[in-house]
Amino acid sequence: MKKRVPTFFLNLDRKVYRRFIRLALTPVVLLGVHGLYYLINPGNVLWSACTMQTTGQFTLDLLASFFFSWLIIESSIGIADGLEKYLPWSSSPLLRFLMQVMLTLLASASILLVENQVYTWIYPGKLTPKEELETWQFFVISLLVSLMISTVHTGYFLLTRWKNTLEEAAELKVRAMELNEVALQAELQSLKLQLNPHFLFNNFSVLSELILEDTAKASRFLDKLSKVYRYMIQNLKQDLVPLKDELIFVKAYQYLIQIRHGEQVYIQFEIDNGLLSKWIPPITLQLLIENAIKHNRATRTEPLTIYISQVENHLRVSNNLQPLPNPLPSTGLGLGNINNRYKILSCEMPKVGADETLFWVDLPVFDYPQYDPQDG
């Protein structure tokens, strides 16, 4: 089991902590010193002498003991605070420990010597050897208690610093996560913006030809193009879109393909209804279709057939391999864009495969909105 730090002491601010030390530890120290002294030497003449004191003498003795106990506490705390300014624990722990122990003992010894002189003044007379031994015993016990006070104060200080360090580390971690999320979103948006020029370049070139050849067909093509482009603009703001909406978009996009390529390109769909509830990055299928058309020859005798099907829980986009005799240089925009978007959204990446006759890309689909990009 993990050791739990007492949160009561950690939650005390500096001023409250010092006030607590003054009020609570002074009588504790007083009782502790005398209690330890009694346990070591219960037959001390001090205890019998206390019973013979008058009320005034007992009160004066108690106030003096209380005052010197308070001085020991203040000196121990003051030494620790002063050393932290000039010799912090982080710079040299061993030297700091030795200096704090030595200065605490010197300060406490000085206070105890003054206290002894005060008691000599209150109770004049020469001490017997036994009384001198008992006085030294009391002296040593008081020094040990002063070291205990210094240890408690140092422990509180180190625990407070540890707590603050954990809080700062947690804040930095949250801030780093926020900045990372902002950076990922900015990168995702820049990747989405790459789709527009790629799409427009291919279709505006076809539209310009249709305007010269068949204005009626050009008008229908422009109408379909505007609807497809509207879908793209609306959904590029989304990280994921329903697969069923993406398929509707692709089927509408088929009209543009037919105008551009006629019977040279076919698109076939084989998807179970269960997969339609899944989600996918927008415009992914259109990019893969464009990629297949770009890198394969397509004629009436050897048409290019693009299949959009289901393979287990993945969406597969495949086409028959018909490499161009003089292939165009690849910009890597299509597959690169898709891979980069999946890299941001998920730890599961698209899988690309090929054999002698077929090329395919398997796309992971998501259960959105339950899907959490942070979980991959």
Coordinates of N, CA and C in Angstrom, one line a residue, residues 216-315:
A216 N -25.2 22.0 -72.0 CA -26.2 21.4 -71.1 C -25.6 20.4 -70.2
K217 N -24.7 19.6 -70.7 CA -24.0 18.6 -69.8 C -23.1 19.4 -68.8
A218 N -22.5 20.5 -69.3 CA -21.6 21.3 -68.4 C -22.5 21.8 -67.3
S219 N -23.7 22.2 -67.5 CA -24.6 22.8 -66.5 C -24.9 21.7 -65.5
R220 N -25.2 20.5 -66.0 CA -25.5 19.4 -65.0 C -24.3 19.0 -64.2
F221 N -23.2 19.0 -64.9 CA -21.9 18.7 -64.2 C -21.6 19.7 -63.1
L222 N -21.9 21.0 -63.4 CA -21.6 22.0 -62.5 C -22.6 21.9 -61.3
D223 N -23.8 21.5 -61.5 CA -24.8 21.3 -60.5 C -24.4 20.2 -59.5
K224 N -24.0 19.1 -60.1 CA -23.5 18.0 -59.3 C -22.2 18.3 -58.6
L225 N -21.3 19.1 -59.2 CA -20.1 19.5 -58.6 C -20.3 20.4 -57.4
S226 N -21.3 21.3 -57.6 CA -21.6 22.2 -56.5 C -22.1 21.4 -55.2
K227 N -23.0 20.4 -55.5 CA -23.5 19.6 -54.4 C -22.4 18.8 -53.7
V228 N -21.5 18.2 -54.5 CA -20.4 17.4 -54.0 C -19.5 18.4 -53.2
Y229 N -19.2 19.5 -53.8 CA -18.3 20.4 -53.1 C -18.9 21.0 -51.8
R230 N -20.2 21.2 -51.8 CA -20.9 21.7 -50.6 C -20.8 20.6 -49.5
Y231 N -20.9 19.4 -49.8 CA -20.7 18.3 -48.8 C -19.3 18.3 -48.3
M232 N -18.3 18.5 -49.2 CA -16.9 18.6 -48.7 C -16.7 19.7 -47.8
I233 N -17.2 20.9 -48.1 CA -17.0 22.1 -47.3 C -17.6 21.9 -45.9
Q234 N -18.8 21.3 -45.9 CA -19.5 21.1 -44.6 C -18.8 20.1 -43.7
N235 N -18.3 19.0 -44.3 CA -17.8 17.9 -43.5 C -16.3 18.0 -43.3
L236 N -15.6 18.9 -44.0 CA -14.2 19.1 -43.7 C -14.0 19.7 -42.3
K237 N -15.0 20.3 -41.7 CA -15.0 20.8 -40.4 C -15.0 19.7 -39.3
Q238 N -15.4 18.5 -39.8 CA -15.6 17.4 -38.8 C -14.3 16.5 -38.9
D239 N -14.0 15.9 -37.8 CA -12.9 14.9 -37.8 C -13.4 13.6 -38.3
L240 N -14.7 13.2 -38.0 CA -15.3 12.0 -38.5 C -16.7 12.3 -39.0
V241 N -17.1 11.5 -40.0 CA -18.5 11.6 -40.5 C -19.1 10.2 -40.6
P242 N -20.4 10.1 -40.6 CA -21.0 8.7 -40.7 C -20.6 8.1 -42.0
L243 N -20.3 6.8 -42.0 CA -20.0 6.1 -43.2 C -21.1 6.1 -44.2
K244 N -22.3 6.1 -43.8 CA -23.5 6.1 -44.7 C -23.5 7.4 -45.4
D245 N -23.2 8.5 -44.8 CA -23.2 9.8 -45.5 C -22.0 9.9 -46.5
E246 N -20.9 9.3 -46.1 CA -19.7 9.3 -47.0 C -20.0 8.5 -48.2
L247 N -20.8 7.4 -48.1 CA -21.1 6.6 -49.2 C -22.1 7.3 -50.2
I248 N -23.0 8.1 -49.5 CA -24.0 8.9 -50.4 C -23.2 9.9 -51.2
F249 N -22.2 10.5 -50.5 CA -21.3 11.4 -51.2 C -20.6 10.8 -52.4
V250 N -20.0 9.6 -52.1 CA -19.3 8.9 -53.2 C -20.2 8.5 -54.4
K251 N -21.4 8.1 -54.0 CA -22.3 7.7 -55.1 C -22.7 9.0 -56.0
A252 N -22.8 10.1 -55.3 CA -23.0 11.3 -56.0 C -21.8 11.7 -56.8
Y253 N -20.6 11.4 -56.3 CA -19.4 11.7 -57.0 C -19.2 10.8 -58.2
Q254 N -19.9 9.7 -58.2 CA -19.8 8.8 -59.4 C -20.2 9.5 -60.7
Y255 N -21.2 10.4 -60.6 CA -21.6 11.1 -61.8 C -20.5 11.9 -62.4
L256 N -19.7 12.5 -61.5 CA -18.5 13.3 -62.0 C -17.5 12.3 -62.6
I257 N -17.4 11.1 -62.0 CA -16.5 10.2 -62.6 C -16.9 9.7 -64.0
Q258 N -18.2 9.5 -64.1 CA -18.8 9.0 -65.4 C -18.6 10.1 -66.5
I259 N -18.8 11.4 -66.1 CA -18.6 12.4 -67.1 C -17.1 12.5 -67.5
R260 N -16.2 12.3 -66.5 CA -14.8 12.4 -66.8 C -14.3 11.2 -67.6
H261 N -14.7 10.0 -67.2 CA -14.1 8.8 -67.8 C -15.1 7.9 -68.5
G262 N -16.4 8.2 -68.4 CA -17.4 7.3 -69.1 C -17.4 5.9 -68.6
E263 N -17.3 5.0 -69.6 CA -17.4 3.5 -69.2 C -16.0 3.0 -68.9
Q264 N -15.0 3.9 -68.8 CA -13.7 3.4 -68.5 C -13.4 3.1 -67.0
V265 N -14.3 3.7 -66.2 CA -14.2 3.5 -64.7 C -15.5 3.1 -64.1
Y266 N -15.5 2.1 -63.3 CA -16.7 1.6 -62.6 C -16.4 1.6 -61.0
I267 N -17.4 1.9 -60.3 CA -17.3 1.8 -58.8 C -18.4 0.9 -58.4
Q268 N -18.0 -0.1 -57.6 CA -19.0 -1.1 -57.1 C -19.0 -1.1 -55.6
F269 N -20.2 -1.3 -55.0 CA -20.3 -1.3 -53.5 C -20.8 -2.6 -53.0
E270 N -20.1 -3.2 -52.0 CA -20.5 -4.4 -51.3 C -20.3 -4.2 -49.8
I271 N -21.3 -3.6 -49.2 CA -21.1 -3.3 -47.7 C -22.4 -3.7 -47.0
D272 N -22.2 -4.4 -45.9 CA -23.3 -4.8 -45.0 C -23.9 -3.6 -44.3
N273 N -25.2 -3.7 -44.0 CA -25.8 -2.6 -43.3 C -25.3 -2.3 -41.9
G274 N -24.7 -3.4 -41.3 CA -24.1 -3.2 -40.0 C -23.0 -2.2 -39.9
L275 N -22.3 -2.1 -41.0 CA -21.1 -1.2 -41.1 C -21.5 0.2 -41.3
L276 N -22.7 0.5 -41.7 CA -23.2 1.8 -42.1 C -23.3 2.7 -40.8
S277 N -23.3 2.1 -39.7 CA -23.4 2.9 -38.4 C -22.0 3.4 -38.0
K278 N -21.0 3.0 -38.6 CA -19.6 3.4 -38.2 C -19.3 4.8 -38.8
W279 N -18.2 5.3 -38.3 CA -17.7 6.6 -38.7 C -16.3 6.5 -39.4
I280 N -16.0 7.5 -40.2 CA -14.8 7.5 -41.0 C -14.3 9.0 -41.2
P281 N -13.0 9.2 -41.4 CA -12.6 10.6 -41.7 C -13.2 11.0 -43.0
P282 N -13.6 12.3 -43.1 CA -14.4 12.7 -44.3 C -13.4 12.8 -45.6
I283 N -14.0 12.5 -46.7 CA -13.4 12.6 -48.0 C -12.3 11.5 -48.2
T284 N -12.3 10.5 -47.3 CA -11.2 9.5 -47.5 C -11.5 8.6 -48.7
L285 N -12.7 8.2 -48.9 CA -13.0 7.4 -50.1 C -12.8 8.1 -51.4
Q286 N -13.1 9.4 -51.4 CA -12.9 10.1 -52.7 C -11.4 10.2 -53.0
L287 N -10.6 10.4 -52.0 CA -9.1 10.5 -52.2 C -8.6 9.1 -52.8
L288 N -9.1 8.0 -52.2 CA -8.6 6.7 -52.7 C -9.1 6.4 -54.1
I289 N -10.3 6.9 -54.4 CA -10.8 6.8 -55.8 C -9.9 7.6 -56.8
E290 N -9.6 8.8 -56.4 CA -8.8 9.6 -57.2 C -7.4 9.0 -57.4
N291 N -6.9 8.4 -56.3 CA -5.6 7.8 -56.3 C -5.5 6.6 -57.3
A292 N -6.6 5.8 -57.3 CA -6.7 4.7 -58.2 C -6.7 5.1 -59.6
I293 N -7.5 6.1 -59.9 CA -7.6 6.7 -61.3 C -6.3 7.2 -61.8
K294 N -5.6 7.9 -60.9 CA -4.4 8.6 -61.2 C -3.3 7.6 -61.6
H295 N -3.2 6.4 -60.9 CA -2.1 5.5 -61.1 C -2.4 4.3 -61.9
N296 N -3.6 4.3 -62.6 CA -3.9 3.1 -63.4 C -4.5 3.6 -64.7
R297 N -4.2 2.8 -65.7 CA -4.8 3.1 -67.0 C -6.3 2.6 -67.0
A298 N -7.1 3.2 -67.8 CA -8.6 2.8 -67.8 C -9.0 3.1 -69.3
T299 N -9.5 2.0 -69.9 CA -10.0 2.0 -71.2 C -11.3 1.3 -71.3
R300 N -12.0 1.4 -72.4 CA -13.3 0.7 -72.5 C -13.1 -0.8 -72.6
T301 N -12.0 -1.3 -73.2 CA -11.7 -2.7 -73.3 C -11.1 -3.2 -72.0
E302 N -10.4 -2.3 -71.2 CA -9.8 -2.7 -70.0 C -10.2 -1.6 -68.9
P303 N -11.5 -1.7 -68.5 CA -12.0 -0.7 -67.6 C -11.3 -0.8 -66.2
L304 N -11.2 0.3 -65.5 CA -10.7 0.3 -64.1 C -11.9 0.1 -63.2
T305 N -11.9 -0.9 -62.4 CA -13.0 -1.2 -61.4 C -12.6 -1.0 -60.0
I306 N -13.3 -0.1 -59.3 CA -13.0 0.2 -57.9 C -14.0 -0.4 -57.1
Y307 N -13.6 -1.2 -56.1 CA -14.5 -1.9 -55.2 C -14.5 -1.2 -53.8
I308 N -15.6 -1.0 -53.3 CA -15.7 -0.5 -51.9 C -16.5 -1.6 -51.1
S309 N -15.8 -2.3 -50.3 CA -16.4 -3.5 -49.7 C -16.0 -3.5 -48.2
Q310 N -16.5 -4.6 -47.6 CA -16.2 -4.8 -46.2 C -15.4 -6.0 -46.0
V311 N -14.3 -5.9 -45.2 CA -13.5 -7.0 -44.8 C -13.4 -7.0 -43.3
E312 N -14.1 -8.0 -42.7 CA -14.3 -8.1 -41.3 C -14.8 -6.7 -40.8
N313 N -14.1 -6.0 -39.9 CA -14.6 -4.8 -39.3 C -13.9 -3.6 -40.0
H314 N -13.3 -3.8 -41.1 CA -12.7 -2.7 -41.9 C -13.4 -2.4 -43.2
L315 N -13.2 -1.2 -43.7 CA -13.7 -0.9 -45.0 C -12.6 -1.0 -46.0

